[in-house]
XYZ file of C-alpha atoms in Angstrom:
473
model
C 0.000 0.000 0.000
C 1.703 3.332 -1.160
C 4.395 1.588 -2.459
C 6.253 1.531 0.984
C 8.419 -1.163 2.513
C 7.003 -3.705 4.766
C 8.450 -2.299 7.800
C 7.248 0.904 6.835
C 3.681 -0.002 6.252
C 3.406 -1.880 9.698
C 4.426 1.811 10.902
C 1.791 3.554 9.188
C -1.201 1.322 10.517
C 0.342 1.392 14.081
C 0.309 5.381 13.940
C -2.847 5.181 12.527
C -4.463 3.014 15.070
C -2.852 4.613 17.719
C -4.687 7.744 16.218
C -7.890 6.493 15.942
C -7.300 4.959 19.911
C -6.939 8.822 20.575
C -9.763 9.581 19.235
C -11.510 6.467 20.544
C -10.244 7.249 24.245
C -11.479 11.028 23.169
C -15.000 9.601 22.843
C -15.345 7.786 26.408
C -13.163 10.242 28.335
C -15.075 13.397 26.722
C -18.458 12.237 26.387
C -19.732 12.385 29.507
C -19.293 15.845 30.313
C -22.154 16.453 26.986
C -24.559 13.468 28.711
C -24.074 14.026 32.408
C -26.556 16.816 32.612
C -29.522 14.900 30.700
C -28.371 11.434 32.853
C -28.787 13.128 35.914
C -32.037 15.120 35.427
C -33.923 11.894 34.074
C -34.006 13.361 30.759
C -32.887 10.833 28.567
C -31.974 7.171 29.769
C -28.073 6.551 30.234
C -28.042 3.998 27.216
C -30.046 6.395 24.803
C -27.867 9.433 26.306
C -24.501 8.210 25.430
C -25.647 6.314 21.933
C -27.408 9.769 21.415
C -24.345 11.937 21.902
C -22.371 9.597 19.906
C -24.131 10.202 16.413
C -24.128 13.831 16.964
C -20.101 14.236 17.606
C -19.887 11.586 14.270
C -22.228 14.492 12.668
C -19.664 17.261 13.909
C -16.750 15.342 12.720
C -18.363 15.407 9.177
C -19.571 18.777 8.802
C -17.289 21.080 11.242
C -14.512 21.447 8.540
C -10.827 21.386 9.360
C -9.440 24.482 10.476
C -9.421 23.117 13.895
C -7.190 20.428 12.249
C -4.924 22.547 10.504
C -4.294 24.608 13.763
C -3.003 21.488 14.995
C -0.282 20.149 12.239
C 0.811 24.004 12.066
C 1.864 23.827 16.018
C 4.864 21.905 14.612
C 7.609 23.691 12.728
C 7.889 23.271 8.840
C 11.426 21.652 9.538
C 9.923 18.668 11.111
C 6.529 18.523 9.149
C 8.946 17.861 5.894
C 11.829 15.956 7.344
C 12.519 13.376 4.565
C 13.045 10.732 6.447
C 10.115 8.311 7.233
C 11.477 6.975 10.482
C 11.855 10.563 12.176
C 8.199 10.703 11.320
C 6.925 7.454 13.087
C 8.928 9.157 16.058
C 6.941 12.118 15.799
C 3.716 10.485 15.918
C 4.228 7.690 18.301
C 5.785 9.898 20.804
C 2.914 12.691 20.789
C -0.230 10.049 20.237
C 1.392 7.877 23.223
C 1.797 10.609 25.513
C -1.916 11.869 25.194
C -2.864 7.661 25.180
C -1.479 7.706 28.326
C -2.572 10.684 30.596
C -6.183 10.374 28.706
C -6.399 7.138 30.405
C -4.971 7.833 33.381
C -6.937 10.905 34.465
C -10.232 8.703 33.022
C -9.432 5.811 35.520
C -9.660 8.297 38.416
C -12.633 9.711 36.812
C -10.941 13.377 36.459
C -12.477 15.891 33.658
C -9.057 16.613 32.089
C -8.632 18.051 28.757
C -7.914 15.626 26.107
C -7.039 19.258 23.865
C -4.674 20.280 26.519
C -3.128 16.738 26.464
C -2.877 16.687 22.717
C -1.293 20.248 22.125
C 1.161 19.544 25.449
C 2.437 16.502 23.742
C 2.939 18.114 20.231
C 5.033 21.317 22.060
C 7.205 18.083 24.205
C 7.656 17.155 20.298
C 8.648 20.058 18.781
C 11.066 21.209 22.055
C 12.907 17.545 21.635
C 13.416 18.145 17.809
C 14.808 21.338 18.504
C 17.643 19.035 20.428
C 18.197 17.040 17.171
C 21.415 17.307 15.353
C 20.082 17.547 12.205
C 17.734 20.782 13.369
C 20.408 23.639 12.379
C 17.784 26.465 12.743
C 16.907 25.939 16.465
C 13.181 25.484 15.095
C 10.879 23.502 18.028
C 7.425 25.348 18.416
C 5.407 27.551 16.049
C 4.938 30.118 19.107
C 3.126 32.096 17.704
C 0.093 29.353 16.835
C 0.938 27.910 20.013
C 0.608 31.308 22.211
C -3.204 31.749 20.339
C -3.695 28.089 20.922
C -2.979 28.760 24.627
C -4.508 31.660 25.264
C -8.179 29.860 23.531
C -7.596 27.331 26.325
C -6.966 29.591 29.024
C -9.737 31.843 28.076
C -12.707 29.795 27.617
C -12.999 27.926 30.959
C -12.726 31.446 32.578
C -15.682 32.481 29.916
C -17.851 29.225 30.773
C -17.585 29.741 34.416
C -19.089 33.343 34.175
C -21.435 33.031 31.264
C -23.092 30.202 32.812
C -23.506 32.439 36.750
C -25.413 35.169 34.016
C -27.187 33.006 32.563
C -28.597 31.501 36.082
C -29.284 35.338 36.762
C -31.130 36.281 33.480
C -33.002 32.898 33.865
C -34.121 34.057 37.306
C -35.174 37.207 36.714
C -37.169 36.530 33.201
C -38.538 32.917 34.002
C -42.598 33.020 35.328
C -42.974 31.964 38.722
C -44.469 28.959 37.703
C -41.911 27.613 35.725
C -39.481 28.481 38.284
C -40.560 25.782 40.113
C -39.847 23.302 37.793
C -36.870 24.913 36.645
C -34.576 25.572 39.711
C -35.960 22.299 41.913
C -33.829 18.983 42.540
C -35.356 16.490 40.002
C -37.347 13.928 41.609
C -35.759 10.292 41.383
C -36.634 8.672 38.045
C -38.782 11.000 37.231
C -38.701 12.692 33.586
C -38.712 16.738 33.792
C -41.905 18.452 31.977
C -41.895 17.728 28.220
C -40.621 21.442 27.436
C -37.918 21.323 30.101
C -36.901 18.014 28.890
C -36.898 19.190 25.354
C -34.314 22.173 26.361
C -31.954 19.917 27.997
C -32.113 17.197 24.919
C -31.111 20.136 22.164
C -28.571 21.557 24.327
C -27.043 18.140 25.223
C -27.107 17.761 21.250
C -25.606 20.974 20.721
C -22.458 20.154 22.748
C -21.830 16.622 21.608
C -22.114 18.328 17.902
C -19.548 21.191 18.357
C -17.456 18.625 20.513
C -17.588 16.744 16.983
C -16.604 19.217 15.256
C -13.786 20.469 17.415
C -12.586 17.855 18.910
C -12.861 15.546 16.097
C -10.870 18.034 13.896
C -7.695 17.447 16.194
C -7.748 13.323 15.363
C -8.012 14.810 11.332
C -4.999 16.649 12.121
C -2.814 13.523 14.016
C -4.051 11.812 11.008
C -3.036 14.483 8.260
C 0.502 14.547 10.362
C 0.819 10.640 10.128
C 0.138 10.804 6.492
C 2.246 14.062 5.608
C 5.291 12.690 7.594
C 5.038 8.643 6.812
C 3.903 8.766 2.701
C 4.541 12.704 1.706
C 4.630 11.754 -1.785
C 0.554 11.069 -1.651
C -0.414 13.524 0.865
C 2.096 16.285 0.912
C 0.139 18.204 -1.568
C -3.465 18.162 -2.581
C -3.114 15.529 -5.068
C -6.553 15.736 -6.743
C -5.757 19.954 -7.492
C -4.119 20.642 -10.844
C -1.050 22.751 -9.904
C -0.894 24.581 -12.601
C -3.967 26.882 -10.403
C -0.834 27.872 -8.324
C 0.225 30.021 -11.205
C -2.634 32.777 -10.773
C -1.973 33.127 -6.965
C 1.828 33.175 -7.531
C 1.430 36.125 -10.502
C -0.837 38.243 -7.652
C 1.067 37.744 -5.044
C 4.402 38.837 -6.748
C 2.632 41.586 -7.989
C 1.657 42.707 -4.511
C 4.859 42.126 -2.414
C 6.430 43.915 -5.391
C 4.976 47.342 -4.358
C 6.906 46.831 -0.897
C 9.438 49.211 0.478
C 12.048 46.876 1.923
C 13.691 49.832 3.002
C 12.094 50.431 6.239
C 11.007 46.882 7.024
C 13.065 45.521 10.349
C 16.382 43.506 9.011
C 14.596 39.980 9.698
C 11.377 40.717 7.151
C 14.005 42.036 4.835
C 15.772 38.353 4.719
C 11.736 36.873 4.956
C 10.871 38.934 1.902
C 14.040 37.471 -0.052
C 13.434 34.018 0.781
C 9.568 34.350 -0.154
C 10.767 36.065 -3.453
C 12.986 33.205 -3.860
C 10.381 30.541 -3.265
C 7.804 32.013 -4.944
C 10.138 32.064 -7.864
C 10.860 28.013 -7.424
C 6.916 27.052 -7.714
C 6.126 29.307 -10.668
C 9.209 27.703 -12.749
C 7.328 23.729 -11.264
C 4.294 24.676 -12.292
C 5.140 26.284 -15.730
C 7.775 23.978 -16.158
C 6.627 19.989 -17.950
C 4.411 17.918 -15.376
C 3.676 14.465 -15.879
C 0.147 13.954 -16.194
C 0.284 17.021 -14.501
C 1.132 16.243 -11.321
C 3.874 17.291 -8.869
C 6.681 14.948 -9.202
C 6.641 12.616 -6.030
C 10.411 13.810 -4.739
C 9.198 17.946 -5.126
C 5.980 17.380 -3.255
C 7.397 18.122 0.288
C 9.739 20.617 -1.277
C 6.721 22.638 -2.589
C 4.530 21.778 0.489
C 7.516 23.388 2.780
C 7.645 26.604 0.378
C 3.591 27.024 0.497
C 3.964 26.971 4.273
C 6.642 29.519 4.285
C 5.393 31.925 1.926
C 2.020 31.921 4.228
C 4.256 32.535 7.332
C 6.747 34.768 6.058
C 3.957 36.889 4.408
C 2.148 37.639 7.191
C 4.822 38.476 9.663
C 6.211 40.856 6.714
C 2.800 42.537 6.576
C 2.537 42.941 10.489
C 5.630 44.696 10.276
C 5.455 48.685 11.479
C 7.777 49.263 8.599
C 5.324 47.359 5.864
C 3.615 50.400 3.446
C 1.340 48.108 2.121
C -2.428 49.103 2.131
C -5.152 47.290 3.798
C -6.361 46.527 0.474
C -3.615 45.110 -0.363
C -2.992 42.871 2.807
C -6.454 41.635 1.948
C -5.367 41.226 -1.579
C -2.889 38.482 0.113
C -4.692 36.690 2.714
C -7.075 35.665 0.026
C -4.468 34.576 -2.446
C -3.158 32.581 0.672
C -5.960 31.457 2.027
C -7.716 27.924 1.941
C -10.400 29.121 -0.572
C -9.075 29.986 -3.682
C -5.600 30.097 -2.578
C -2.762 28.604 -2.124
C -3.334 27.219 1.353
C -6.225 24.665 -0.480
C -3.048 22.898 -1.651
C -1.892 22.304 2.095
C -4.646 22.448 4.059
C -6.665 20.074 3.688
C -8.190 16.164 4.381
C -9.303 13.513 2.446
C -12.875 11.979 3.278
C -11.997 8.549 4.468
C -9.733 10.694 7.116
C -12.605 12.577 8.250
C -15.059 9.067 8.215
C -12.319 7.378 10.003
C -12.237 9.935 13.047
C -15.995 10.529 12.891
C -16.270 7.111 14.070
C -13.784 6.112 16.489
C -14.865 9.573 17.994
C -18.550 8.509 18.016
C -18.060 4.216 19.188
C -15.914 5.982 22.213
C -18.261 7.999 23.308
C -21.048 5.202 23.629
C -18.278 3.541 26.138
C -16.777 4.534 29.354
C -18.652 7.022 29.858
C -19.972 6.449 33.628
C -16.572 7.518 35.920
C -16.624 11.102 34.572
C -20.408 11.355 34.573
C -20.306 10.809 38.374
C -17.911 13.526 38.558
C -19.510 15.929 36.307
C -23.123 15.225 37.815
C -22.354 14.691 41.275
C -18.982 16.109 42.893
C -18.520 19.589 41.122
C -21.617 20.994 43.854
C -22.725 20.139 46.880
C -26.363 19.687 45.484
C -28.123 17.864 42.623
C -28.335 19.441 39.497
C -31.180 21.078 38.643
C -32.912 21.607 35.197
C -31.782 25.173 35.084
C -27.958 24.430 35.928
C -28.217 21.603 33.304
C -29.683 23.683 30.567
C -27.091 26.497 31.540
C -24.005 25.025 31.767
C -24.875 22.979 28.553
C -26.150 26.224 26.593
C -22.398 28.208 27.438
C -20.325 25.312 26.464
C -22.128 24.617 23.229
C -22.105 28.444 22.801
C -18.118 28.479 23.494
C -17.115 25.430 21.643
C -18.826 26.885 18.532
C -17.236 30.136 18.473
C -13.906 28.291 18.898
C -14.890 25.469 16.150
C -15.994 28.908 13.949
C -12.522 30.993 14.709
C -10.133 27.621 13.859
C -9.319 27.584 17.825
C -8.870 24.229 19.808
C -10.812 24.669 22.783
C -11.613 22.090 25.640
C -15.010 20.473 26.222
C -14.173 18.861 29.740
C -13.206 22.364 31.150
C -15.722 24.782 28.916
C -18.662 22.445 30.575
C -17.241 21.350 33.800
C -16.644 25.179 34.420
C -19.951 26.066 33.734
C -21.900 23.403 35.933
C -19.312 24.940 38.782
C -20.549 28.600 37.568
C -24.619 27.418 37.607
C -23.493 26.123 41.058
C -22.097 29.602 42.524
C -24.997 31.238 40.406
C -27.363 28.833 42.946
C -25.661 29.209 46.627
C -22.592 31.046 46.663
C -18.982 29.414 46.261
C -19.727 27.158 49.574
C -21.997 25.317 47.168
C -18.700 23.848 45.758
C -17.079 20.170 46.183
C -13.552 22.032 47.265
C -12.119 18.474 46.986
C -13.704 18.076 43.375
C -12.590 21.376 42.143
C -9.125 21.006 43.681
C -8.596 17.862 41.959
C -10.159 19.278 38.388
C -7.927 22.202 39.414
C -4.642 20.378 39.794
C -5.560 18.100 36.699
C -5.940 21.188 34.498
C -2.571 22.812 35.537
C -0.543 19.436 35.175
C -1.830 18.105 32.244
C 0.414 20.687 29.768
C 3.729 19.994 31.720
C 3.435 16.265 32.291
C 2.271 15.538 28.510
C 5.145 17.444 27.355
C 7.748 16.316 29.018
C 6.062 12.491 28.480
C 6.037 13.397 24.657
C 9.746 14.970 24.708
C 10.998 11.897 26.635
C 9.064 9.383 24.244
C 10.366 11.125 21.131
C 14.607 11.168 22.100
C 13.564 7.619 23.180
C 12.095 6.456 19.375
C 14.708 8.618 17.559
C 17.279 6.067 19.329
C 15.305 3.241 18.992
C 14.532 3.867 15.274
């Protein structure tokens, strides 16, 4: 398959299982935090709940694109996405999918609501610092920090965001719900009894809603470990769009020499002097490919990482050129570029991108996890965040702010976290309710401690696994 060696190809379907097992482990560890809420106000039954949730995050996977994805591969540094040899790859992907394996299941086991996005983006940065230790890495290159500082700063945010939208929403609920329906709204749930149809209804589409954006962010990460797997292990099929004549690169190369033309170097800062040169430069290389004679008009198979690392720096060096104070170019004209760069149209289609059996592939390891394993972090989520049951309106609150958050991330290309986004709100519907004594301070400690370890411990896990497979392969 792909024309690779034997050795090779038991690689590639190792790093691909061990993707989909992220994914899988996703599902189950994830899950719960969408299906807790309708579990534990005798909404929906656990069974239905969980099978439920599972066809809407397969839905999200499908139709919540893959910006999310591409946010993911473009953590790394070009350097390692086209290093040309196939082993350094494996080592790559085995060290980072292993890492997140790991403290996924470990935090599950002891029924903690950690973030498997905080675990997958800790164990790509423990990647790219241990490459930057490589021999062969003469730039220094480990972390796009830039990607990885917005990346950070999404995750940071929105927890922070769930916790307070959810205690406003409790307030504008109490103020503008009838008395009548107050009752029904802000009361324990009686044991095994279903809510009123129209409360039940509420917490039903808002459960949906969450395991649908959870799809469709969430699910975009396991398109990206698989897009990295592919890209690193069998370039010459996936390092390029292979299905895209390249001969469309022509038109976006023309307008974007055109533009970067009317620059004044002169007063750009010495660095985006030697990025315009070396976009120049590349720029140069892809319109002699493309002009030049392609075989059934295709890339050759030993340019295609060579053109995929020269699309990627064009896009970067552009944009920091164009930042620059010293950069005279209008706004029309920085619009001019994005779109000749972007994914729609421009260049970036040729990079950024996955095929459909990728997509199917996640979809559904993402949706058969989540209709497993579910019941540790339900417990948590339902019963040890506060000190009291959760009520209808908590339910529909918390549910409502994390659906609302993890769309708006999905929407901006932003990895966000599901476990904290919703666990955060319940705590906020909680203080919304009673004050911060209504609070589990053992719970939230522990959800607490999990949150700030999960970054260090998955990359150092991920740095240590990756020296360890660069020796071993």
């Amino acid at each position: 398959m792909f024309g690779l060696e034997t050795d090779v190809f038991i690689l590639l379907f190792i790093s691909l299982f061990a993707a989909c097992a992220f994914e899988f482990v996703n599902g189950f560890h994830d899950t719960a935090n969408a299906v807790a809420t309708v579990i534990y106000t005798n909404s929906l039954k656990p069974t239905v709940a969980v099978v439920w949730s599972g066809i809407c995050n397969f839905t999200g996977v499908l139709l919540g694109g893959i910006g999310v994805a591409m946010g993911i591969v473009n953590l790394l540094p070009v350097e390692l996405l086209v290093d040309q040899n196939v082993y350094h790859s494996v080592a790559m992907v085995l060290a980072l999918l292993l890492s997140a394996i790991i403290w996924n299941l470990g935090t599950w086991y002891f029924g903690l609501p950690s973030s498997s996005s905080h675990t997958l983006i800790g164990s790509i940065l423990g990647v790219g610092l241990a490459f930057a230790t490589m021999p062969e890495n003469k730039t220094g290159a480990a972390v796009n920090w830039e990607k990885a500082i917005e990346t950070g700063e999404a995750l940071l945010l929105s927890p922070l965001l769930g916790f307070s939208l959810a205690i406003v929403l409790m307030f504008i609920l109490r103020r503008s719900v009838p008395e009548e329906a107050k009752d029904q709204l802000f009361k324990e749930p009686k044991k095994n009894t279903a809510p009123p149809t129209w409360v039940r209804t509420i917490l039903i589409a808002t459960c949906s809603l969450v395991s649908f954006f959870h799809g469709s962010n969430d699910g975009q990460k396991g398109v990206g470990l698989i897009m990295l797997i592919l890209i690193g292990i069998v370039p010459y099929h996936f390092a390029v769009k292979a299905d895209l004549d390249p001969r469309l690169m022509q038109t976006n190369v023309t307008a974007i020499q055109q533009t970067i033309s009317a620059l004044d170097s002169t007063h750009l800062s010495s660095i985006n002097r030697a990025r315009l040169a070396q976009t120049n430069t590349e720029l140069a290389e892809l319109s002699a490919l493309v002009n030049g004679p392609l075989v059934e008009g295709k890339i050759p198979n030993e340019k295609r990482l060579d053109v995929r690392r020269d699309l990627l720096l064009i896009n970067s060096n552009i944009k920091k050129i164009t930042a620059d104070e010293g950069s005279n170019l209008s706004s029309a004209q920085v619009a001019q570029l994005n779109t000749n760069l972007g994914e729609e149209g421009g260049l970036r289609r040729f990079t950024d991108y996955a095929p459909l059996w990728v997509i199917l592939m996640i979809a559904l390891s993402l949706g058969l996890g989540t209709m497993i394993g579910w019941r540790r972090i339900v417990v948590t989520v339902g019963e040890k965040i506060g000190k009291q049951h959760l009520t209808y309106a908590q339910g529909a609150s918390a549910e409502l702010v994390a659906a609302m958050m993890i769309g708006m991330a999905s929407w901006l290309k932003l990895p966000v976290s599901t476990t904290h986004v919703l666990s955060s709100g319940i705590a906020g519907s909680m203080v919304a309710n009673k004050g911060v004594k209504n609070l589990q301070a053992g719970t939230v400690k522990n959800i607490a401690l999990a949150w700030i370890l999960t970054l260090p411990v998955s990359v150092l896990l991920s740095f240590t696994l990756y020296i360890f497979f660069r020796w071993v392969l």
